[in-house]
Structure formats: structure tokens, C-alpha cells
């Protein structure tokens, strides 16, 4: 059974760009972060 992990990334300083927070999904199998996909958006 795969456990979904959600992490909050805080962008506190960005030259000429927006700051804020982003919620990302961590895929342990590939050791990478990705966008969270809601069930209604899946194909």
C-alpha cells in the first residue's frame, strides 16, 4: 500500500518573482516532488 506524502514548500525570497507557499506531492519511488492532482483532474 502506497502512502501519499504532501509537503508545503515556502518561497520566501525570489528575485523579480512571486513569493508564497506551494503544496507538493513527494513520490518516494522516484525521489521527486510533483504537483498534487485532484481526482477530478485525472484522465
PDB file of N, CA and C in Angstrom:
ATOM      1  N   UNK A   1       0.841  -1.188   0.000  1.00  0.00           N
ATOM      2  CA  UNK A   1       0.000   0.000   0.000  1.00  0.00           C
ATOM      3  C   UNK A   1       0.879   1.240   0.000  1.00  0.00           C
ATOM      4  N   UNK A   2       0.621   2.151  -0.899  1.00  0.00           N
ATOM      5  CA  UNK A   2       1.426   3.355  -1.028  1.00  0.00           C
ATOM      6  C   UNK A   2       0.818   4.481  -0.196  1.00  0.00           C
ATOM      7  N   UNK A   3       1.652   5.158   0.572  1.00  0.00           N
ATOM      8  CA  UNK A   3       1.195   6.262   1.408  1.00  0.00           C
ATOM      9  C   UNK A   3       1.519   7.572   0.705  1.00  0.00           C
ATOM     10  N   UNK A   4       0.507   8.416   0.547  1.00  0.00           N
ATOM     11  CA  UNK A   4       0.711   9.718  -0.102  1.00  0.00           C
ATOM     12  C   UNK A   4       1.332  10.684   0.891  1.00  0.00           C
ATOM     13  N   UNK A   5       2.352  11.380   0.465  1.00  0.00           N
ATOM     14  CA  UNK A   5       3.010  12.375   1.299  1.00  0.00           C
ATOM     15  C   UNK A   5       2.835  13.739   0.660  1.00  0.00           C
ATOM     16  N   UNK A   6       2.360  14.698   1.452  1.00  0.00           N
ATOM     17  CA  UNK A   6       2.176  16.060   0.981  1.00  0.00           C
ATOM     18  C   UNK A   6       3.085  16.971   1.783  1.00  0.00           C
ATOM     19  N   UNK A   7       3.772  17.873   1.100  1.00  0.00           N
ATOM     20  CA  UNK A   7       4.699  18.791   1.757  1.00  0.00           C
ATOM     21  C   UNK A   7       4.413  20.210   1.301  1.00  0.00           C
ATOM     22  N   UNK A   8       4.645  21.153   2.212  1.00  0.00           N
ATOM     23  CA  UNK A   8       4.458  22.561   1.900  1.00  0.00           C
ATOM     24  C   UNK A   8       5.824  23.197   1.698  1.00  0.00           C
ATOM     25  N   UNK A   9       6.043  23.788   0.527  1.00  0.00           N
ATOM     26  CA  UNK A   9       7.287  24.476   0.205  1.00  0.00           C
ATOM     27  C   UNK A   9       7.025  25.974   0.322  1.00  0.00           C
ATOM     28  N   UNK A  10       7.865  26.678   1.076  1.00  0.00           N
ATOM     29  CA  UNK A  10       7.708  28.113   1.276  1.00  0.00           C
ATOM     30  C   UNK A  10       8.755  28.848   0.446  1.00  0.00           C
ATOM     31  N   UNK A  11       8.295  29.690  -0.469  1.00  0.00           N
ATOM     32  CA  UNK A  11       9.178  30.539  -1.265  1.00  0.00           C
ATOM     33  C   UNK A  11       9.169  31.904  -0.586  1.00  0.00           C
ATOM     34  N   UNK A  12      10.224  32.186   0.183  1.00  0.00           N
ATOM     35  CA  UNK A  12      10.261  33.409   0.985  1.00  0.00           C
ATOM     36  C   UNK A  12      10.978  34.548   0.277  1.00  0.00           C
ATOM     37  N   UNK A  13      11.824  34.230  -0.680  1.00  0.00           N
ATOM     38  CA  UNK A  13      12.552  35.277  -1.387  1.00  0.00           C
ATOM     39  C   UNK A  13      12.778  34.818  -2.824  1.00  0.00           C
ATOM     40  N   UNK A  14      12.413  35.675  -3.766  1.00  0.00           N
ATOM     41  CA  UNK A  14      12.554  35.328  -5.174  1.00  0.00           C
ATOM     42  C   UNK A  14      12.779  36.615  -5.953  1.00  0.00           C
ATOM     43  N   UNK A  15      13.890  36.726  -6.621  1.00  0.00           N
ATOM     44  CA  UNK A  15      14.211  37.946  -7.366  1.00  0.00           C
ATOM     45  C   UNK A  15      13.226  38.130  -8.521  1.00  0.00           C
ATOM     46  N   UNK A  16      12.539  39.260  -8.515  1.00  0.00           N
ATOM     47  CA  UNK A  16      11.576  39.627  -9.561  1.00  0.00           C
ATOM     48  C   UNK A  16      10.479  38.589  -9.750  1.00  0.00           C
ATOM     49  N   UNK A  17      10.098  37.902  -8.688  1.00  0.00           N
ATOM     50  CA  UNK A  17       9.052  36.897  -8.807  1.00  0.00           C
ATOM     51  C   UNK A  17       8.148  36.881  -7.594  1.00  0.00           C
ATOM     52  N   UNK A  18       7.169  36.045  -7.665  1.00  0.00           N
ATOM     53  CA  UNK A  18       6.188  35.937  -6.587  1.00  0.00           C
ATOM     54  C   UNK A  18       6.734  35.121  -5.419  1.00  0.00           C
ATOM     55  N   UNK A  19       6.250  35.420  -4.229  1.00  0.00           N
ATOM     56  CA  UNK A  19       6.570  34.637  -3.042  1.00  0.00           C
ATOM     57  C   UNK A  19       5.276  34.023  -2.530  1.00  0.00           C
ATOM     58  N   UNK A  20       5.396  32.955  -1.743  1.00  0.00           N
ATOM     59  CA  UNK A  20       4.216  32.300  -1.198  1.00  0.00           C
ATOM     60  C   UNK A  20       4.519  30.863  -0.842  1.00  0.00           C
ATOM     61  N   UNK A  21       3.475  30.054  -0.794  1.00  0.00           N
ATOM     62  CA  UNK A  21       3.626  28.641  -0.460  1.00  0.00           C
ATOM     63  C   UNK A  21       3.059  27.775  -1.581  1.00  0.00           C
ATOM     64  N   UNK A  22       3.617  26.574  -1.704  1.00  0.00           N
ATOM     65  CA  UNK A  22       3.183  25.606  -2.708  1.00  0.00           C
ATOM     66  C   UNK A  22       3.073  24.258  -2.026  1.00  0.00           C
ATOM     67  N   UNK A  23       1.952  23.569  -2.225  1.00  0.00           N
ATOM     68  CA  UNK A  23       1.789  22.212  -1.709  1.00  0.00           C
ATOM     69  C   UNK A  23       2.172  21.232  -2.804  1.00  0.00           C
ATOM     70  N   UNK A  24       3.093  20.332  -2.481  1.00  0.00           N
ATOM     71  CA  UNK A  24       3.584  19.360  -3.451  1.00  0.00           C
ATOM     72  C   UNK A  24       3.450  17.944  -2.917  1.00  0.00           C
ATOM     73  N   UNK A  25       3.376  16.994  -3.820  1.00  0.00           N
ATOM     74  CA  UNK A  25       3.344  15.568  -3.502  1.00  0.00           C
ATOM     75  C   UNK A  25       4.754  15.008  -3.658  1.00  0.00           C
ATOM     76  N   UNK A  26       5.195  14.170  -2.711  1.00  0.00           N
ATOM     77  CA  UNK A  26       6.511  13.541  -2.805  1.00  0.00           C
ATOM     78  C   UNK A  26       6.339  12.102  -3.261  1.00  0.00           C
ATOM     79  N   UNK A  27       7.000  11.741  -4.344  1.00  0.00           N
ATOM     80  CA  UNK A  27       6.977  10.378  -4.877  1.00  0.00           C
ATOM     81  C   UNK A  27       8.244   9.669  -4.418  1.00  0.00           C
ATOM     82  N   UNK A  28       8.103   8.809  -3.429  1.00  0.00           N
ATOM     83  CA  UNK A  28       9.243   8.133  -2.815  1.00  0.00           C
ATOM     84  C   UNK A  28       9.931   7.168  -3.780  1.00  0.00           C
ATOM     85  N   UNK A  29       9.179   6.591  -4.708  1.00  0.00           N
ATOM     86  CA  UNK A  29       9.753   5.626  -5.639  1.00  0.00           C
ATOM     87  C   UNK A  29      10.808   6.279  -6.538  1.00  0.00           C
ATOM     88  N   UNK A  30      10.558   7.531  -6.951  1.00  0.00           N
ATOM     89  CA  UNK A  30      11.475   8.233  -7.841  1.00  0.00           C
ATOM     90  C   UNK A  30      12.232   9.360  -7.151  1.00  0.00           C
ATOM     91  N   UNK A  31      12.011   9.547  -5.857  1.00  0.00           N
ATOM     92  CA  UNK A  31      12.653  10.615  -5.068  1.00  0.00           C
ATOM     93  C   UNK A  31      12.479  11.980  -5.724  1.00  0.00           C
ATOM     94  N   UNK A  32      11.223  12.317  -6.036  1.00  0.00           N
ATOM     95  CA  UNK A  32      10.963  13.611  -6.659  1.00  0.00           C
ATOM     96  C   UNK A  32       9.647  14.198  -6.148  1.00  0.00           C
ATOM     97  N   UNK A  33       9.540  15.520  -6.270  1.00  0.00           N
ATOM     98  CA  UNK A  33       8.330  16.241  -5.916  1.00  0.00           C
ATOM     99  C   UNK A  33       7.535  16.514  -7.179  1.00  0.00           C
ATOM    100  N   UNK A  34       6.209  16.582  -7.044  1.00  0.00           N
ATOM    101  CA  UNK A  34       5.351  16.898  -8.180  1.00  0.00           C
ATOM    102  C   UNK A  34       4.094  17.607  -7.721  1.00  0.00           C
ATOM    103  N   UNK A  35       3.320  18.080  -8.681  1.00  0.00           N
ATOM    104  CA  UNK A  35       2.067  18.759  -8.380  1.00  0.00           C
ATOM    105  C   UNK A  35       1.058  17.776  -7.809  1.00  0.00           C
ATOM    106  N   UNK A  36       0.206  18.271  -6.928  1.00  0.00           N
ATOM    107  CA  UNK A  36      -0.868  17.453  -6.378  1.00  0.00           C
ATOM    108  C   UNK A  36      -1.999  17.438  -7.394  1.00  0.00           C
ATOM    109  N   UNK A  37      -2.434  16.233  -7.794  1.00  0.00           N
ATOM    110  CA  UNK A  37      -3.511  16.080  -8.765  1.00  0.00           C
ATOM    111  C   UNK A  37      -4.751  15.632  -8.018  1.00  0.00           C
ATOM    112  N   UNK A  38      -5.828  16.398  -8.174  1.00  0.00           N
ATOM    113  CA  UNK A  38      -7.100  16.040  -7.552  1.00  0.00           C
ATOM    114  C   UNK A  38      -7.778  14.978  -8.396  1.00  0.00           C
ATOM    115  N   UNK A  39      -8.655  14.167  -7.793  1.00  0.00           N
ATOM    116  CA  UNK A  39      -9.324  13.081  -8.506  1.00  0.00           C
ATOM    117  C   UNK A  39     -10.090  13.564  -9.724  1.00  0.00           C
ATOM    118  N   UNK A  40     -10.696  14.750  -9.674  1.00  0.00           N
ATOM    119  CA  UNK A  40     -11.473  15.256 -10.802  1.00  0.00           C
ATOM    120  C   UNK A  40     -10.593  15.646 -11.987  1.00  0.00           C
ATOM    121  N   UNK A  41      -9.284  15.806 -11.784  1.00  0.00           N
ATOM    122  CA  UNK A  41      -8.381  16.213 -12.854  1.00  0.00           C
ATOM    123  C   UNK A  41      -7.678  15.031 -13.513  1.00  0.00           C
ATOM    124  N   UNK A  42      -7.812  13.845 -12.968  1.00  0.00           N
ATOM    125  CA  UNK A  42      -7.127  12.691 -13.540  1.00  0.00           C
ATOM    126  C   UNK A  42      -7.844  12.223 -14.793  1.00  0.00           C
ATOM    127  N   UNK A  43      -7.106  11.732 -15.776  1.00  0.00           N
ATOM    128  CA  UNK A  43      -7.691  11.242 -17.028  1.00  0.00           C
ATOM    129  C   UNK A  43      -7.905   9.755 -16.950  1.00  0.00           C
TER     130      UNK A  43
END
